[in-house]
Coordinates of C-alpha atoms and ligand atoms in Angstrom, one line a residue:
M1 CA -1.3 -20.2 -8.2
A2 CA 0.5 -23.0 -6.8
T3 CA 3.9 -21.5 -5.0
D4 CA 6.3 -24.1 -6.5
T5 CA 5.1 -24.0 -10.2
P6 CA 7.1 -21.6 -13.0
S7 CA 4.8 -18.6 -13.5
A8 CA 4.8 -16.1 -16.7
L9 CA 4.1 -13.4 -14.1
L10 CA 7.5 -14.0 -12.8
G11 CA 9.2 -14.8 -16.0
G12 CA 9.2 -18.5 -15.5
L13 CA 10.2 -18.3 -11.9
S14 CA 8.2 -20.0 -9.5
A15 CA 6.6 -17.5 -6.4
E16 CA 9.1 -19.6 -4.0
D17 CA 12.2 -18.8 -6.4
F18 CA 11.1 -15.2 -6.9
L19 CA 10.9 -14.5 -3.0
R20 CA 13.8 -16.6 -2.3
D21 CA 16.3 -15.0 -5.0
V22 CA 14.9 -11.8 -6.1
W23 CA 12.4 -10.1 -3.8
Q24 CA 14.1 -7.2 -1.9
Q25 CA 17.4 -8.1 -3.5
R26 CA 17.6 -7.3 -7.4
P27 CA 15.5 -5.9 -10.2
L28 CA 13.9 -8.3 -12.6
L29 CA 12.5 -7.7 -15.9
I30 CA 9.8 -9.9 -17.1
R31 CA 8.8 -9.7 -20.9
G32 CA 5.1 -10.4 -21.2
A33 CA 4.1 -10.9 -17.8
F34 CA 0.8 -9.8 -18.7
P35 CA 0.2 -11.5 -22.2
D36 CA -2.0 -9.5 -24.4
F37 CA -2.2 -6.9 -21.8
E38 CA -4.8 -4.3 -22.4
S39 CA -4.9 -1.2 -20.3
P40 CA -7.9 -1.3 -18.1
L41 CA -8.3 2.7 -18.3
S42 CA -7.6 5.1 -21.0
P43 CA -5.4 8.5 -20.6
D44 CA -8.7 10.4 -20.8
E45 CA -10.0 8.3 -18.0
L46 CA -7.1 8.5 -15.7
A47 CA -7.1 12.5 -16.6
G48 CA -10.7 12.5 -15.4
L49 CA -9.9 10.7 -12.2
A50 CA -7.2 13.7 -11.6
C51 CA -10.0 16.1 -11.8
E52 CA -11.9 14.5 -9.0
D53 CA -11.8 16.0 -5.3
N54 CA -9.9 13.6 -2.7
I55 CA -8.2 11.9 -5.3
E56 CA -4.4 12.3 -5.1
A57 CA -3.1 13.4 -8.4
R58 CA 0.3 15.1 -9.4
L59 CA 1.6 16.8 -12.7
V60 CA 5.2 16.8 -13.3
E61 CA 6.6 19.2 -15.8
E62 CA 10.1 18.8 -17.0
H63 CA 10.1 22.5 -18.4
G64 CA 7.4 24.0 -16.4
S65 CA 6.5 27.7 -16.7
D66 CA 7.9 28.4 -13.1
G67 CA 10.8 26.5 -14.0
P68 CA 12.2 23.0 -14.4
W69 CA 10.7 19.8 -12.6
Q70 CA 7.5 21.9 -11.6
V71 CA 4.9 19.5 -9.9
S72 CA 1.4 20.8 -9.2
H73 CA -1.2 18.8 -7.5
G74 CA -4.7 17.9 -8.2
P75 CA -7.5 18.3 -8.6
F76 CA -6.9 19.5 -11.9
D77 CA -9.3 20.8 -14.5
A78 CA -9.5 21.0 -18.4
A79 CA -7.6 24.2 -18.2
A80 CA -4.5 22.9 -16.5
F81 CA -4.6 19.9 -19.2
A82 CA -5.0 22.7 -22.3
Q83 CA -1.9 24.6 -21.0
L84 CA 0.7 21.4 -21.0
A85 CA 3.3 21.3 -23.7
E86 CA 3.5 18.5 -26.2
R87 CA 6.0 16.2 -24.4
D88 CA 8.0 15.9 -21.2
W89 CA 5.4 15.8 -18.8
S90 CA 3.8 13.1 -16.5
L91 CA 0.3 12.8 -14.5
L92 CA 0.7 10.5 -11.9
V93 CA -2.9 9.1 -10.1
Q94 CA -2.4 7.6 -6.5
A95 CA -4.6 4.5 -5.6
V96 CA -6.2 4.0 -8.8
D97 CA -7.1 0.4 -7.5
H98 CA -9.8 2.0 -5.2
Y99 CA -11.6 3.6 -8.0
V100 CA -11.5 1.4 -10.8
P101 CA -12.4 -2.4 -10.4
E102 CA -10.6 -3.7 -13.2
V103 CA -7.3 -2.2 -11.7
A104 CA -8.0 -3.7 -8.3
E105 CA -8.2 -7.0 -10.1
L106 CA -4.4 -6.8 -11.0
L107 CA -3.9 -6.9 -7.4
E108 CA -5.2 -10.9 -7.4
Q109 CA -1.9 -11.6 -9.3
F110 CA 0.2 -10.8 -6.3
T111 CA -1.4 -13.4 -3.8
F112 CA 2.0 -14.9 -3.2
L113 CA 2.9 -12.0 -0.9
P114 CA 0.8 -10.9 2.3
R115 CA -2.0 -8.7 1.2
W116 CA -1.5 -6.2 3.9
R117 CA 2.0 -5.5 2.4
L118 CA 0.3 -4.1 -0.9
D119 CA -0.1 -0.4 -0.6
D120 CA -1.9 0.8 -4.1
I121 CA -1.5 0.8 -7.6
M122 CA -0.5 4.3 -9.0
V123 CA -1.2 4.9 -12.6
S124 CA 0.8 7.3 -14.8
Y125 CA 0.3 8.8 -18.4
A126 CA 3.1 10.5 -20.2
P127 CA 3.7 11.7 -23.7
P128 CA 6.9 11.4 -25.4
G129 CA 9.9 12.3 -23.2
G130 CA 7.6 12.5 -20.0
S131 CA 9.1 11.2 -16.9
V132 CA 9.8 12.0 -13.1
G133 CA 13.2 12.1 -13.1
P134 CA 16.0 9.4 -12.0
H135 CA 14.9 8.6 -8.4
V136 CA 14.9 6.1 -5.8
D137 CA 11.7 4.8 -4.0
Q138 CA 11.9 3.5 -0.4
Y139 CA 9.2 0.5 -1.3
D140 CA 9.3 -2.5 -3.7
V141 CA 7.7 -1.9 -6.7
F142 CA 6.1 -3.8 -9.9
L143 CA 6.0 -1.5 -12.8
I144 CA 3.3 -2.8 -15.3
Q145 CA 3.4 -1.2 -19.0
G146 CA -0.2 -0.7 -19.5
S147 CA 0.2 1.0 -23.1
G148 CA 2.8 2.4 -25.4
Q149 CA 6.4 2.3 -24.3
R150 CA 8.6 3.1 -21.7
R151 CA 12.5 3.1 -21.5
W152 CA 13.7 2.2 -18.1
Q153 CA 17.2 2.7 -17.0
L154 CA 18.5 1.5 -13.8
G155 CA 21.2 3.1 -11.9
G156 CA 22.0 0.3 -9.2
K157 CA 21.4 0.3 -5.3
V158 CA 22.1 3.7 -4.0
P159 CA 22.7 4.7 -0.6
D160 CA 20.1 6.6 1.5
D161 CA 21.9 9.8 1.6
A162 CA 22.5 10.0 -2.2
P163 CA 22.5 13.8 -2.9
I164 CA 19.2 14.9 -4.7
V165 CA 18.7 17.9 -6.6
P166 CA 18.0 20.9 -4.3
G167 CA 15.3 23.6 -4.9
I168 CA 12.6 21.4 -6.3
D169 CA 9.5 19.6 -5.3
L170 CA 10.8 16.2 -6.4
R171 CA 13.4 13.8 -5.1
I172 CA 15.6 13.7 -8.1
L173 CA 19.2 12.0 -7.8
E174 CA 21.9 14.6 -8.3
S175 CA 24.0 11.9 -10.2
F176 CA 22.7 8.8 -12.1
A177 CA 24.9 6.3 -13.7
V178 CA 22.9 4.1 -15.8
D179 CA 24.0 0.2 -15.8
A180 CA 24.4 -0.7 -19.6
D181 CA 22.8 -4.0 -19.0
Q182 CA 19.8 -2.6 -17.3
D183 CA 18.3 -0.5 -19.9
W184 CA 15.2 -1.8 -21.5
V185 CA 12.1 -0.5 -23.5
L186 CA 9.0 -2.0 -22.0
E187 CA 6.0 -2.8 -24.2
P188 CA 2.5 -3.3 -23.0
G189 CA 2.3 -6.4 -20.6
D190 CA 6.0 -6.2 -19.6
M191 CA 6.7 -5.6 -16.1
L192 CA 9.9 -4.5 -14.3
Y193 CA 10.3 -5.3 -10.5
L194 CA 12.4 -3.3 -8.5
P195 CA 13.4 -3.5 -4.7
P196 CA 13.5 -0.6 -2.3
G197 CA 16.6 1.8 -3.1
W198 CA 17.3 1.0 -6.4
A199 CA 17.9 4.2 -8.8
H200 CA 15.6 4.1 -11.9
H201 CA 14.2 6.2 -14.5
G202 CA 11.8 5.8 -16.9
V203 CA 11.0 8.0 -19.8
S204 CA 7.9 7.6 -22.5
Q205 CA 8.7 6.6 -25.7
S206 CA 5.1 7.2 -27.2
D207 CA 2.1 9.3 -26.9
D208 CA 0.2 6.8 -25.4
C209 CA 2.5 5.5 -22.4
M210 CA 1.0 4.3 -19.3
T211 CA 2.3 2.8 -16.3
F212 CA 0.9 0.8 -13.5
S213 CA 3.0 0.6 -10.2
V214 CA 1.9 -1.9 -7.9
G215 CA 3.5 -0.5 -4.5
F216 CA 3.9 -2.0 -1.3
R217 CA 4.1 -0.5 2.3
A218 CA 6.7 -1.1 4.8
P219 CA 6.7 0.9 8.1
S220 CA 10.0 2.7 9.0
A221 CA 11.6 1.8 12.2
D222 CA 11.1 5.1 13.5
E223 CA 7.3 5.0 12.8
S224 CA 7.0 1.7 14.1
I225 CA 9.0 2.5 17.4
T226 CA 6.7 5.5 17.8
S227 CA 3.4 4.0 17.0
F228 CA 4.1 0.8 19.1
A229 CA 5.1 2.8 21.9
D230 CA 2.0 5.0 22.1
Y231 CA -0.2 1.7 21.4
V232 CA 1.4 -0.1 24.5
G233 CA 1.8 2.9 26.5
E234 CA -2.0 3.4 26.5
L235 CA -2.5 0.1 27.7
Q236 CA -0.4 0.9 30.9
T237 CA -1.9 1.8 34.4
T238 CA -0.4 4.8 36.0
S239 CA 0.9 2.6 38.9
H240 CA 3.1 0.6 36.5
R241 CA 6.3 2.6 37.4
Y242 CA 10.1 2.7 37.8
G243 CA 10.7 1.1 41.2
D244 CA 13.9 0.4 43.2
A245 CA 13.0 -2.0 45.9
G246 CA 16.3 -3.2 47.5
I247 CA 18.4 -0.3 46.2
A248 CA 21.9 0.0 47.9
P249 CA 22.6 3.1 49.8
C250 CA 24.1 6.1 47.6
E251 CA 27.5 7.0 47.5
D252 CA 26.6 10.1 45.7
P253 CA 23.1 11.0 45.8
A254 CA 23.5 13.1 42.5
E255 CA 24.8 10.1 40.5
V256 CA 22.7 8.5 37.8
D257 CA 24.1 4.9 38.2
D258 CA 24.3 1.7 36.1
A259 CA 21.8 0.0 38.5
A260 CA 19.2 2.7 38.1
L261 CA 19.6 2.6 34.3
A262 CA 19.3 -1.3 34.4
R263 CA 15.8 -1.1 36.4
M264 CA 14.6 1.3 33.6
R265 CA 15.5 -0.7 30.8
A266 CA 13.9 -3.7 32.3
L267 CA 10.7 -1.6 32.7
I268 CA 10.5 -0.5 29.0
L269 CA 11.8 -3.6 27.5
D270 CA 9.3 -6.0 29.7
T271 CA 6.5 -3.6 28.9
L272 CA 7.1 -3.4 25.1
D273 CA 8.1 -7.2 24.7
D274 CA 4.6 -8.5 24.6
P275 CA 4.0 -10.6 21.5
A276 CA 0.0 -10.5 21.9
Q277 CA 0.3 -6.5 22.0
L278 CA 2.8 -6.6 18.9
A279 CA 0.1 -8.7 17.1
Q280 CA -2.7 -6.3 17.9
W281 CA -0.8 -3.2 16.9
F282 CA 0.9 -4.7 13.7
G283 CA -2.5 -6.0 12.5
R284 CA -3.9 -2.5 12.9
V285 CA -1.2 -0.7 11.3
M286 CA -1.0 -2.7 8.4
T287 CA -4.6 -2.6 7.9
Q288 CA -4.8 1.3 8.0
P289 CA -6.6 2.7 4.9
K290 CA -4.4 4.6 2.7
Y291 CA -6.8 7.6 3.1
V292 CA -8.7 7.6 6.5
D293 CA -11.3 10.1 5.5
Q294 CA -12.2 8.0 2.7
L295 CA -13.9 5.8 5.2
V296 CA -17.4 6.9 5.5
P297 CA -19.2 5.8 8.7
N298 CA -22.9 4.9 8.6
D299 CA -25.0 7.9 10.0
H300 CA -27.4 5.9 11.7
P301 CA -26.6 2.6 13.3
S302 CA -27.7 -0.3 11.2
D303 CA -30.2 -2.9 12.1
A304 CA -29.0 -6.4 12.5
D305 CA -32.1 -8.2 11.7
E306 CA -32.7 -5.8 8.5
L307 CA -29.0 -6.7 7.5
V308 CA -29.7 -10.5 8.0
A309 CA -32.9 -10.4 5.9
A310 CA -31.3 -8.4 3.1
L311 CA -28.8 -11.2 2.6
Q312 CA -31.2 -13.8 2.7
D313 CA -32.9 -11.8 0.1
G314 CA -30.1 -12.2 -2.2
E315 CA -28.3 -8.8 -1.6
I316 CA -24.3 -8.7 -1.3
L317 CA -22.3 -6.6 0.9
E318 CA -19.2 -5.0 -0.7
R319 CA -16.0 -4.3 1.0
A320 CA -15.4 -0.7 0.4
P321 CA -12.9 0.3 -2.2
G322 CA -9.7 0.7 -0.3
S323 CA -10.6 -1.1 2.8
R324 CA -7.9 -3.5 4.1
F325 CA -8.7 -6.9 5.9
A326 CA -6.2 -9.3 7.7
W327 CA -6.4 -11.6 10.4
R328 CA -4.3 -13.4 13.2
S329 CA -5.2 -16.5 15.1
L330 CA -5.8 -16.2 18.8
G331 CA -5.9 -20.0 19.2
N332 CA -9.2 -21.9 20.1
D333 CA -10.7 -21.2 16.7
R334 CA -10.8 -17.6 17.5
A335 CA -9.1 -14.9 15.8
T336 CA -8.7 -11.0 15.6
L337 CA -10.2 -9.4 12.2
F338 CA -8.1 -6.6 11.5
V339 CA -10.3 -4.2 9.5
D340 CA -9.2 -0.6 8.5
G341 CA -7.0 -0.1 11.5
D342 CA -9.3 -1.7 14.0
G343 CA -9.2 -5.2 15.7
L344 CA -12.3 -7.3 16.2
N345 CA -12.5 -10.4 17.9
C346 CA -14.4 -13.4 16.1
S347 CA -14.2 -16.8 15.1
L348 CA -11.4 -18.0 13.0
A349 CA -13.6 -19.0 10.1
L350 CA -15.4 -16.0 10.1
A351 CA -12.1 -13.6 10.0
R352 CA -10.7 -15.9 7.4
R353 CA -13.9 -15.4 5.2
M354 CA -13.9 -11.8 5.6
A355 CA -10.7 -11.2 5.2
S356 CA -10.6 -13.5 2.0
L357 CA -12.0 -12.1 -1.6
A358 CA -15.1 -14.3 -1.1
P359 CA -18.6 -12.5 -1.7
V360 CA -20.1 -11.2 1.4
D361 CA -23.7 -13.0 0.8
A362 CA -26.1 -15.1 2.7
T363 CA -23.9 -17.9 3.2
I364 CA -21.7 -16.0 5.7
L365 CA -24.7 -16.3 8.3
D366 CA -24.0 -19.8 8.9
L367 CA -20.8 -18.4 11.0
P368 CA -21.8 -17.7 14.3
G369 CA -21.4 -14.2 15.0
A370 CA -21.4 -13.2 11.4
S371 CA -24.5 -10.8 11.8
V372 CA -23.1 -8.6 14.6
L373 CA -20.0 -8.2 13.1
L374 CA -21.1 -7.4 9.6
T375 CA -23.6 -4.7 11.2
R376 CA -20.3 -3.2 12.9
L377 CA -18.5 -3.2 9.8
V378 CA -21.4 -1.5 7.7
D379 CA -21.7 1.3 10.4
T380 CA -17.6 1.8 10.2
G381 CA -17.9 2.0 6.4
S382 CA -15.5 -1.0 5.8
L383 CA -18.7 -2.7 4.1
G384 CA -21.3 -1.4 2.1
W385 CA -24.5 -2.3 -0.1
P386 CA -23.8 -2.0 -3.8
M387 CA -26.9 0.3 -4.2
D388 CA -25.0 2.8 -1.9
D389 CA -22.1 2.9 -4.1
E390 CA -23.1 6.2 -5.8
E391 CA -23.9 8.0 -2.6
E392 CA -21.2 6.5 -0.5
W393 CA -18.3 5.7 -2.5
G394 CA -19.1 7.2 -5.9
Ligands
SIN1 C1 6.2 6.7 -13.7 O1 5.2 5.9 -13.8 O2 6.6 7.7 -14.3 C2 7.1 6.6 -12.3 C3 6.9 5.3 -11.5 C4 8.2 5.2 -10.8 O3 9.1 5.5 -11.1 O4 8.2 4.9 -9.5
CO2 CO1 9.9 5.4 -8.8

């Protein structure tokens, strides 16, 4: 999509307009964002996913047998669904884009944003009255109505410390004042964009309500500082220490004086202020898989010659579902390819190709270093042969 042309996905705004005027600033309702949208999966298929091991799923019952707003976690079985009331509950399944390629395809609509900002697509199903209560999310989200109808009511930007209902497993806002002009019933193909921190409440209006939430990731300052300090800390030698050459004689040897603090501050800030290390850390963090244990390393190291022969035979390698790729130039036609929390030094052309959606077929072998890199990525589980699907990823 050209970034300056109006787009139906963004309600007639260009990507440039949307990012300048809406993104992270205000909600936007887009009628018909996906014209003639057909849900890529049915409520039964969603329930099937919620019964699988290692798939993150929740059931939220507004009037559960154990009290109001009862949350239970998957995997579920048929009995769990059989005991549900006729209305007022929701099933939520995380990262459905990892398991259903047609759901992953929805992500291709959002290429005007960095792909490493995307987190996952959560899919919910709810009979009439089903919701997760009025709440606030810390992340941007595009809520796509997949089937049926959902009424969305918004309650404005709320402070971080807005009171939440105590004693339940959900973060439901204690008070929620609906903005009268932000109250809509979404039909299939409609989409609602919400910035972080915006109060919202979505209630199913039909017996086939499915909502696809395209969610983003944004590391918090607290986790970033800890994680970056750890990353840089590991690279330091034990001889890089506080030093006080040229110190003036102490007036009181028990005092922690300004000069000492200035020396310590310089040690910390100079060490942390390293753009190259920041890039290496950030690329790794933003490509961390959502579920690290879903990356299945190879039992036996692959043979690069066999891998080349298979590609030349017409086989195609696939990026593992949920694998995350990004790149950063190092200059001189070199780059770091970030894959699933790791960083690999390779040519810029190879990094860009691997981090794109282009198929990993024999043409990639024209790029120097490809066979070694591909072999490594097959061994870490970020790439695999499609015939391994059932075994490895199914
Ligand atoms: C839902 O799909 O029921 C909830 C999505 C959300 O509010 O974030
Ligand atoms: Co929400």
